[in-house]
Short mmCIF file of N, CA and C in Angstrom, two decimals:
data_model
loop_
_atom_site.label_atom_id
_atom_site.label_comp_id
_atom_site.label_asym_id
_atom_site.label_seq_id
_atom_site.Cartn_x
_atom_site.Cartn_y
_atom_site.Cartn_z
N UNK A 1 -24.40 26.84 -30.53
CA UNK A 1 -24.63 28.49 -30.75
C UNK A 1 -25.65 28.81 -29.81
N UNK A 2 -25.60 29.50 -28.55
CA UNK A 2 -26.78 30.03 -28.14
C UNK A 2 -27.21 31.00 -28.50
N UNK A 3 -28.77 31.26 -28.27
CA UNK A 3 -29.61 32.21 -28.79
C UNK A 3 -28.57 33.69 -28.66
N UNK A 4 -28.21 33.80 -27.11
CA UNK A 4 -27.69 35.01 -27.13
C UNK A 4 -26.76 35.28 -28.11
N UNK A 5 -25.71 34.52 -28.14
CA UNK A 5 -24.56 34.77 -29.00
C UNK A 5 -25.09 35.02 -30.71
N UNK A 6 -26.04 34.31 -30.88
CA UNK A 6 -26.87 33.98 -32.33
C UNK A 6 -27.20 35.79 -32.32
N UNK A 7 -27.69 36.53 -31.26
CA UNK A 7 -28.05 37.78 -31.30
C UNK A 7 -26.91 38.77 -31.31
N UNK A 8 -26.14 38.71 -30.71
CA UNK A 8 -25.00 39.52 -30.65
C UNK A 8 -24.14 39.46 -32.40
N UNK A 9 -24.17 38.03 -32.80
CA UNK A 9 -23.31 38.31 -33.76
C UNK A 9 -24.48 38.91 -35.03
N UNK A 10 -25.66 38.88 -35.00
CA UNK A 10 -26.85 39.13 -35.96
C UNK A 10 -26.75 40.64 -35.80
N UNK A 11 -26.43 41.75 -34.54
CA UNK A 11 -26.66 42.99 -34.31
C UNK A 11 -27.63 43.45 -34.26
N UNK A 12 -28.77 42.49 -33.85
CA UNK A 12 -30.20 42.85 -33.39
C UNK A 12 -30.01 43.51 -32.13
N UNK A 13 -30.79 44.78 -31.72
CA UNK A 13 -30.88 44.96 -30.70
C UNK A 13 -29.50 46.04 -29.98
N UNK A 14 -28.37 46.19 -30.72
CA UNK A 14 -27.09 46.80 -30.71
C UNK A 14 -27.75 48.30 -31.28
N UNK A 15 -28.36 48.76 -31.76
CA UNK A 15 -28.60 50.02 -32.31
C UNK A 15 -28.62 50.87 -31.26
N UNK A 16 -28.55 52.12 -31.65
CA UNK A 16 -28.90 53.60 -30.92
C UNK A 16 -30.04 53.54 -30.08
N UNK A 17 -30.31 53.78 -28.62
CA UNK A 17 -31.67 53.54 -28.13
C UNK A 17 -32.62 54.59 -28.96
N UNK A 18 -33.84 54.49 -28.80
CA UNK A 18 -34.69 55.65 -29.48
C UNK A 18 -34.70 56.64 -27.97
N UNK A 19 -34.98 57.92 -28.81
CA UNK A 19 -35.26 58.89 -27.96
C UNK A 19 -36.65 58.99 -27.53
N UNK A 20 -37.49 58.39 -28.57
CA UNK A 20 -39.19 58.37 -28.24
C UNK A 20 -39.28 58.08 -26.74
N UNK A 21 -40.17 58.77 -26.24
CA UNK A 21 -40.97 58.49 -25.13
C UNK A 21 -42.31 57.82 -24.99
N UNK A 22 -42.07 56.53 -24.40
CA UNK A 22 -43.59 56.05 -24.38
C UNK A 22 -44.51 57.31 -23.71
N UNK A 23 -45.56 56.85 -24.19
CA UNK A 23 -46.82 57.92 -23.71
C UNK A 23 -47.52 57.15 -22.37
N UNK A 24 -47.23 58.42 -21.07
CA UNK A 24 -47.39 57.39 -19.59
C UNK A 24 -48.98 58.21 -19.73
N UNK A 25 -49.79 57.67 -19.06
CA UNK A 25 -50.99 58.12 -18.78
C UNK A 25 -50.83 59.21 -17.61
N UNK A 26 -51.89 60.05 -18.01
CA UNK A 26 -51.96 61.31 -17.12
C UNK A 26 -52.22 61.06 -15.47
N UNK A 27 -51.21 61.27 -14.65
CA UNK A 27 -51.49 61.24 -13.09
C UNK A 27 -51.72 62.37 -12.37
N UNK A 28 -53.10 62.70 -11.75
CA UNK A 28 -53.22 63.62 -10.85
C UNK A 28 -51.86 63.57 -9.89
N UNK A 29 -52.09 64.95 -9.48
CA UNK A 29 -51.27 65.04 -8.35
C UNK A 29 -51.84 66.07 -7.31
N UNK A 30 -52.39 65.36 -6.36
CA UNK A 30 -53.20 65.43 -4.94
C UNK A 30 -52.57 66.24 -4.46
N UNK A 31 -52.87 67.59 -3.87
CA UNK A 31 -51.96 68.52 -2.77
C UNK A 31 -52.59 67.74 -1.72
N UNK A 32 -51.44 67.80 -0.39
CA UNK A 32 -51.57 67.16 0.60
C UNK A 32 -52.34 67.99 1.46
N UNK A 33 -53.01 67.42 2.41
CA UNK A 33 -53.71 67.95 3.41
C UNK A 33 -52.88 68.87 4.44
N UNK A 34 -53.59 69.80 4.62
CA UNK A 34 -52.96 70.65 5.79
C UNK A 34 -52.56 69.66 7.04
N UNK A 35 -51.25 70.07 7.65
CA UNK A 35 -50.71 69.44 8.79
C UNK A 35 -51.83 69.26 9.63
N UNK A 36 -52.61 70.39 10.36
CA UNK A 36 -53.62 69.99 11.18
C UNK A 36 -54.80 68.76 10.88
N UNK A 37 -54.95 68.67 9.74
CA UNK A 37 -56.06 67.66 9.30
C UNK A 37 -55.48 66.25 9.11
N UNK A 38 -54.25 66.38 9.10
CA UNK A 38 -53.46 64.99 8.69
C UNK A 38 -53.38 64.04 9.71
N UNK A 39 -53.95 62.66 10.00
CA UNK A 39 -53.44 61.84 10.81
C UNK A 39 -51.97 61.32 10.62
N UNK A 40 -51.15 61.11 11.63
CA UNK A 40 -49.74 60.62 11.35
C UNK A 40 -49.74 59.28 11.76
N UNK A 41 -50.92 58.53 12.13
CA UNK A 41 -51.15 57.37 12.29
C UNK A 41 -50.18 56.82 13.57
N UNK A 42 -49.10 57.68 14.32
CA UNK A 42 -48.28 57.45 15.94
C UNK A 42 -49.84 56.62 16.43
N UNK A 43 -49.29 56.20 17.45
CA UNK A 43 -50.03 55.15 18.67
C UNK A 43 -49.54 55.85 19.73
N UNK A 44 -50.89 55.73 20.76
CA UNK A 44 -50.53 56.12 22.03
C UNK A 44 -50.77 55.23 22.90
N UNK A 45 -49.48 54.74 23.67
CA UNK A 45 -49.45 53.50 24.43
C UNK A 45 -48.84 54.13 25.97
N UNK A 46 -49.94 53.87 26.95
CA UNK A 46 -49.70 53.87 28.40
C UNK A 46 -48.91 55.50 28.41
N UNK A 47 -49.59 56.39 27.42
CA UNK A 47 -49.26 57.61 27.65
C UNK A 47 -48.05 58.04 26.94
N UNK A 48 -47.50 56.98 26.31
CA UNK A 48 -46.12 57.60 25.36
C UNK A 48 -46.46 57.27 24.13
N UNK A 49 -46.32 58.49 23.19
CA UNK A 49 -46.54 58.67 22.01
C UNK A 49 -45.48 57.75 21.09
N UNK A 50 -46.06 56.91 20.11
CA UNK A 50 -44.92 56.28 19.51
C UNK A 50 -45.21 56.08 18.24
N UNK A 51 -44.45 55.55 17.19
CA UNK A 51 -44.68 55.32 15.58
C UNK A 51 -45.53 53.92 15.76
N UNK A 52 -45.33 53.46 17.10
CA UNK A 52 -46.14 51.54 16.74
C UNK A 52 -45.76 51.07 17.96
N UNK A 53 -46.55 49.96 18.43
CA UNK A 53 -46.24 49.06 19.22
C UNK A 53 -45.70 47.68 18.57
N UNK A 54 -44.70 47.44 18.82
CA UNK A 54 -44.18 45.89 18.47
C UNK A 54 -44.12 44.93 19.50
N UNK A 55 -44.50 44.01 19.54
CA UNK A 55 -44.65 42.94 20.28
C UNK A 55 -43.73 41.75 19.49
N UNK A 56 -42.97 41.11 20.51
CA UNK A 56 -42.27 39.87 19.96
C UNK A 56 -42.75 38.94 21.04
N UNK A 57 -43.36 37.73 20.12
CA UNK A 57 -43.96 36.70 20.99
C UNK A 57 -43.65 35.59 20.61
N UNK A 58 -43.17 34.78 21.75
CA UNK A 58 -42.70 33.40 21.25
C UNK A 58 -43.89 32.18 21.87
N UNK A 59 -43.99 31.85 21.31
CA UNK A 59 -45.19 30.50 21.54
C UNK A 59 -44.16 28.81 21.84
N UNK A 60 -44.21 28.54 22.95
CA UNK A 60 -43.76 27.25 23.82
C UNK A 60 -44.45 26.19 23.97
N UNK A 61 -44.27 25.03 23.61
CA UNK A 61 -45.36 23.88 23.54
C UNK A 61 -46.53 24.21 22.64
N UNK A 62 -46.22 24.83 21.54
CA UNK A 62 -47.52 24.93 20.95
C UNK A 62 -47.52 23.65 19.80
N UNK A 63 -48.98 23.69 19.33
CA UNK A 63 -49.49 22.34 18.57
C UNK A 63 -50.13 23.19 17.05
N UNK A 64 -49.85 22.45 16.03
CA UNK A 64 -50.31 22.86 14.62
C UNK A 64 -49.67 23.64 13.92
N UNK A 65 -48.37 23.52 14.36
CA UNK A 65 -47.56 24.70 13.36
C UNK A 65 -47.03 24.35 12.46
N UNK A 66 -47.34 23.11 11.98
CA UNK A 66 -47.07 22.82 10.29
C UNK A 66 -48.13 22.90 9.51
N UNK A 67 -49.13 23.30 10.03
CA UNK A 67 -51.03 23.40 9.53
C UNK A 67 -50.85 24.72 8.86
N UNK A 68 -50.42 24.68 7.62
CA UNK A 68 -50.44 26.14 6.80
C UNK A 68 -52.20 26.52 6.88
N UNK A 69 -53.06 26.00 6.74
CA UNK A 69 -54.22 26.58 7.10
C UNK A 69 -54.89 27.12 8.26
N UNK A 70 -54.34 26.43 9.16
CA UNK A 70 -54.45 27.00 10.73
C UNK A 70 -53.87 28.03 10.83
N UNK A 71 -52.52 28.11 10.16
CA UNK A 71 -51.96 29.13 10.49
C UNK A 71 -52.31 30.57 9.68
N UNK A 72 -52.80 30.63 8.42
CA UNK A 72 -53.35 31.44 7.79
C UNK A 72 -54.90 32.00 8.36
N UNK A 73 -55.69 30.84 8.94
CA UNK A 73 -56.77 31.31 9.58
C UNK A 73 -56.62 32.19 10.63
N UNK A 74 -55.90 31.82 11.33
CA UNK A 74 -55.18 32.38 12.79
C UNK A 74 -54.60 34.00 12.49
N UNK A 75 -53.96 34.03 11.49
CA UNK A 75 -53.38 35.21 11.27
C UNK A 75 -54.71 36.14 10.65
N UNK A 76 -55.03 35.63 9.94
CA UNK A 76 -56.64 36.59 9.55
C UNK A 76 -57.37 36.65 11.12
N UNK A 77 -57.65 35.93 11.71
CA UNK A 77 -58.49 36.21 13.19
C UNK A 77 -57.64 37.26 13.97
N UNK A 78 -56.28 37.01 14.16
CA UNK A 78 -55.46 38.30 14.66
C UNK A 78 -55.83 39.78 13.94
N UNK A 79 -55.64 39.71 12.88
CA UNK A 79 -55.86 41.31 12.00
C UNK A 79 -57.37 41.56 12.25
N UNK A 80 -58.24 40.79 12.42
CA UNK A 80 -59.58 41.28 12.83
C UNK A 80 -59.68 41.56 14.31
N UNK A 81 -59.35 40.88 14.92
CA UNK A 81 -59.30 41.03 16.40
C UNK A 81 -58.34 42.25 16.96
N UNK A 82 -57.58 42.64 16.00
CA UNK A 82 -56.69 44.14 16.53
C UNK A 82 -57.56 45.05 15.38
N UNK A 83 -58.65 44.64 14.89
CA UNK A 83 -59.29 46.16 13.91
C UNK A 83 -57.76 46.24 12.98
N UNK A 84 -57.28 45.77 12.60
CA UNK A 84 -56.28 46.60 11.42
C UNK A 84 -56.78 45.90 9.86
N UNK A 85 -55.84 46.46 9.11
CA UNK A 85 -56.27 45.96 7.70
C UNK A 85 -55.55 45.45 7.02
N UNK A 86 -55.77 44.17 6.40
CA UNK A 86 -54.99 43.29 5.87
C UNK A 86 -54.78 43.73 4.03
N UNK A 87 -53.44 43.73 3.98
CA UNK A 87 -53.26 44.31 2.75
C UNK A 87 -52.78 42.90 1.92
N UNK A 88 -52.09 42.48 2.35
CA UNK A 88 -51.33 40.76 1.43
C UNK A 88 -50.88 39.83 2.56
N UNK A 89 -50.94 38.55 2.43
CA UNK A 89 -50.76 37.81 3.09
C UNK A 89 -49.92 36.56 2.37
N UNK A 90 -48.57 36.07 2.73
CA UNK A 90 -47.88 35.29 2.21
C UNK A 90 -47.68 34.45 2.80
N UNK A 91 -47.72 33.04 3.20
CA UNK A 91 -47.03 32.09 3.79
C UNK A 91 -46.34 30.93 2.93
N UNK A 92 -45.14 30.35 3.44
CA UNK A 92 -44.43 29.30 2.77
C UNK A 92 -44.42 28.30 3.92
N UNK A 93 -44.41 27.11 3.20
CA UNK A 93 -44.39 25.70 3.67
C UNK A 93 -43.31 24.89 3.51
N UNK A 94 -42.34 25.17 4.51
CA UNK A 94 -40.90 24.33 4.31
C UNK A 94 -41.16 22.73 4.39
N UNK A 95 -40.24 22.00 3.67
CA UNK A 95 -40.16 20.87 3.57
C UNK A 95 -38.90 20.40 4.64
N UNK A 96 -38.91 19.55 5.58
CA UNK A 96 -39.94 18.56 5.60
C UNK A 96 -41.33 19.30 6.53
N UNK A 97 -40.69 20.23 7.72
CA UNK A 97 -41.94 21.06 8.17
C UNK A 97 -41.80 22.50 8.34
N UNK A 98 -42.61 23.12 8.79
CA UNK A 98 -42.02 24.39 9.37
C UNK A 98 -42.79 25.56 8.28
N UNK A 99 -43.29 26.91 8.67
CA UNK A 99 -43.85 27.77 8.01
C UNK A 99 -43.24 29.03 8.25
N UNK A 100 -43.35 29.52 7.34
CA UNK A 100 -42.68 31.40 7.47
C UNK A 100 -43.91 32.22 7.00
N UNK A 101 -44.05 33.30 7.43
CA UNK A 101 -45.03 33.99 6.54
C UNK A 101 -45.46 35.24 7.24
N UNK A 102 -46.00 36.28 6.40
CA UNK A 102 -46.54 37.77 6.87
C UNK A 102 -47.46 38.05 6.53
N UNK A 103 -48.02 38.75 7.47
CA UNK A 103 -49.34 39.38 6.99
C UNK A 103 -48.87 40.99 6.60
N UNK A 104 -49.07 41.44 5.68
CA UNK A 104 -48.58 42.67 5.44
C UNK A 104 -49.93 43.79 5.82
N UNK A 105 -49.77 44.66 6.45
CA UNK A 105 -50.71 45.57 7.42
C UNK A 105 -51.15 46.87 6.67
N UNK A 106 -51.86 47.66 6.58
CA UNK A 106 -51.97 48.95 6.75
C UNK A 106 -51.17 49.84 7.51
N UNK A 107 -51.44 49.10 8.80
CA UNK A 107 -51.01 49.29 10.11
C UNK A 107 -49.45 48.82 10.39
N UNK A 108 -48.68 47.87 9.37
CA UNK A 108 -47.49 47.64 9.79
C UNK A 108 -47.45 45.91 9.32
N UNK A 109 -47.42 44.60 10.15
CA UNK A 109 -47.14 43.65 9.84
C UNK A 109 -47.51 42.80 11.06
N UNK A 110 -47.65 41.22 10.59
CA UNK A 110 -47.81 40.51 11.42
C UNK A 110 -46.75 39.16 10.93
N UNK A 111 -45.78 38.69 11.29
CA UNK A 111 -44.73 37.63 10.62
C UNK A 111 -44.56 36.46 11.63
N UNK A 112 -44.88 35.15 11.13
CA UNK A 112 -44.47 33.94 11.93
C UNK A 112 -43.39 33.28 11.41
N UNK A 113 -42.79 32.27 12.25
CA UNK A 113 -42.14 31.46 11.86
C UNK A 113 -41.63 30.30 12.89
N UNK A 114 -42.25 29.42 12.25
CA UNK A 114 -42.42 28.05 13.18
C UNK A 114 -41.45 27.02 13.22
N UNK A 115 -40.79 26.43 14.35
CA UNK A 115 -40.69 25.01 14.54
C UNK A 115 -41.39 24.00 14.86
N UNK A 116 -41.80 23.42 14.32
CA UNK A 116 -43.02 22.45 14.73
C UNK A 116 -42.58 21.10 15.66
N UNK A 117 -41.04 20.38 15.22
CA UNK A 117 -40.65 19.74 15.95
C UNK A 117 -40.05 20.02 17.40
N UNK A 118 -39.84 21.51 17.77
CA UNK A 118 -39.75 21.90 18.90
C UNK A 118 -41.25 22.30 19.42
N UNK A 119 -41.80 22.61 18.67
CA UNK A 119 -43.35 23.04 19.38
C UNK A 119 -43.06 24.64 19.71
N UNK A 120 -42.42 25.46 18.74
CA UNK A 120 -42.14 26.60 18.85
C UNK A 120 -42.49 27.66 17.77
N UNK A 121 -42.88 28.87 18.01
CA UNK A 121 -43.15 29.57 17.29
C UNK A 121 -42.66 31.08 17.47
N UNK A 122 -42.30 31.71 16.75
CA UNK A 122 -41.72 33.22 16.93
C UNK A 122 -42.52 33.90 15.93
N UNK A 123 -43.39 34.86 16.69
CA UNK A 123 -43.88 35.98 16.16
C UNK A 123 -43.02 37.38 16.35
N UNK A 124 -43.71 38.34 15.23
CA UNK A 124 -43.30 39.91 15.54
C UNK A 124 -45.18 40.56 15.04
N UNK A 125 -45.63 41.17 15.93
CA UNK A 125 -46.63 42.02 16.06
C UNK A 125 -46.29 43.53 15.79
N UNK A 126 -46.40 43.98 15.00
CA UNK A 126 -45.90 45.65 15.16
C UNK A 126 -47.24 46.34 14.39
N UNK A 127 -47.76 47.13 14.83
CA UNK A 127 -48.91 47.66 14.48
C UNK A 127 -48.99 49.42 14.73
N UNK A 128 -49.25 50.37 14.09
CA UNK A 128 -49.45 51.84 14.49
C UNK A 128 -50.87 52.43 14.51
N UNK A 129 -51.02 53.55 15.03
CA UNK A 129 -52.19 53.96 14.68
C UNK A 129 -53.31 53.31 15.73
N UNK A 130 -54.51 53.07 15.33
CA UNK A 130 -55.44 52.63 16.32
C UNK A 130 -55.48 51.23 16.70
N UNK A 131 -54.71 50.72 15.75
CA UNK A 131 -54.79 49.07 16.02
C UNK A 131 -54.54 48.80 17.35
N UNK A 132 -55.12 47.52 17.45
CA UNK A 132 -54.56 47.15 19.04
C UNK A 132 -54.06 45.85 18.82
N UNK A 133 -52.47 45.67 18.75
CA UNK A 133 -51.68 44.16 18.73
C UNK A 133 -51.86 43.37 20.14
N UNK A 134 -52.42 43.78 21.24
CA UNK A 134 -52.46 43.04 22.21
C UNK A 134 -53.62 42.25 22.18
N UNK A 135 -54.46 42.40 21.04
CA UNK A 135 -55.65 41.63 20.75
C UNK A 135 -55.27 40.00 20.12
N UNK A 136 -54.07 40.14 19.62
CA UNK A 136 -53.51 39.21 18.74
C UNK A 136 -53.09 37.80 19.92
N UNK A 137 -52.69 38.02 20.89
CA UNK A 137 -52.06 37.30 22.20
C UNK A 137 -53.26 36.12 22.56
N UNK A 138 -54.12 36.38 22.83
CA UNK A 138 -55.07 35.33 23.21
C UNK A 138 -55.61 34.48 21.85
N UNK A 139 -55.75 35.19 20.84
CA UNK A 139 -56.02 34.53 19.64
C UNK A 139 -54.86 33.69 19.37
N UNK A 140 -53.47 33.78 19.45
CA UNK A 140 -52.25 33.02 19.16
C UNK A 140 -52.61 31.79 20.05
N UNK A 141 -52.92 32.18 21.06
CA UNK A 141 -52.73 31.32 22.38
C UNK A 141 -53.36 30.24 22.32
N UNK A 142 -55.03 30.50 22.34
CA UNK A 142 -55.90 29.48 21.55
C UNK A 142 -55.99 28.91 20.56
N UNK A 143 -55.27 29.24 19.66
CA UNK A 143 -55.30 28.68 18.09
C UNK A 143 -54.30 27.53 18.28
N UNK A 144 -52.87 27.96 18.67
CA UNK A 144 -51.92 27.33 18.96
C UNK A 144 -51.87 26.30 20.00
N UNK A 145 -52.77 26.31 20.92
CA UNK A 145 -52.57 25.41 22.18
C UNK A 145 -51.28 25.67 22.80
N UNK A 146 -51.01 26.72 22.86
CA UNK A 146 -49.31 27.19 23.45
C UNK A 146 -49.47 26.79 24.99
N UNK A 147 -48.48 26.18 25.51
CA UNK A 147 -48.44 25.94 27.05
C UNK A 147 -47.64 27.22 27.82
N UNK A 148 -46.87 27.84 27.22
CA UNK A 148 -46.59 28.98 27.39
C UNK A 148 -46.38 29.88 26.25
N UNK A 149 -46.62 31.40 27.10
CA UNK A 149 -46.70 32.61 25.68
C UNK A 149 -46.01 33.39 26.69
N UNK A 150 -44.73 34.23 25.80
CA UNK A 150 -43.62 35.12 26.00
C UNK A 150 -44.02 36.50 25.46
N UNK A 151 -44.06 37.32 25.95
CA UNK A 151 -44.35 38.57 25.04
C UNK A 151 -43.61 39.64 25.70
N UNK A 152 -43.09 40.45 24.53
CA UNK A 152 -41.95 41.52 24.72
C UNK A 152 -42.21 42.60 24.04
N UNK A 153 -42.35 43.81 24.62
CA UNK A 153 -42.61 45.16 23.85
C UNK A 153 -41.93 46.10 23.74
N UNK A 154 -41.77 46.44 22.41
CA UNK A 154 -41.05 47.76 22.32
C UNK A 154 -41.60 48.72 21.79
N UNK A 155 -42.01 50.28 21.94
CA UNK A 155 -42.28 51.17 21.76
C UNK A 155 -41.85 52.06 20.37
N UNK A 156 -41.90 51.48 19.10
CA UNK A 156 -40.84 52.29 18.10
C UNK A 156 -41.26 53.40 17.70
N UNK A 157 -40.11 54.17 17.85
CA UNK A 157 -40.02 55.42 17.31
C UNK A 157 -40.58 56.48 18.29
N UNK A 158 -40.45 56.39 19.50
CA UNK A 158 -40.88 57.16 20.78
C UNK A 158 -40.69 58.29 20.42
N UNK A 159 -41.88 59.43 20.53
CA UNK A 159 -41.66 60.86 20.33
C UNK A 159 -41.12 61.15 21.24
N UNK A 160 -40.22 62.57 21.19
CA UNK A 160 -39.40 62.93 22.59
C UNK A 160 -39.81 64.27 22.62
#
């Protein structure tokens, strides 16, 4: 007899739900700043106002793509170079090789997926506000000793 079946037979947990509410700590409601004083964190790129700059970066002939410590350090250097704010960094090391991960930023994110056997890595660098996503490109080229780097740019949420 499983524990779940035993609980169902005993009738425990089957009563009428309590109407009593748990005490929730008081949460202060802050009045939003007036619109002219609030930053919208949009970016300005070559005179175009947009929600953010999204760089699609392909590294070819790259080295160290299975070195999770190198990848973590490189993502942290990218964040610093771009003058962004790191909120969370998560990496996963696949077996037999390869790494996928994301650096979650206040300004958006940097993600990486590597194929060490092919010497290839795919990265997304998406940033809004005053962060500088272009600053990540030389950091990535140097850290992974890429023979070739391809960068495609998308201006997300262009204001009309």
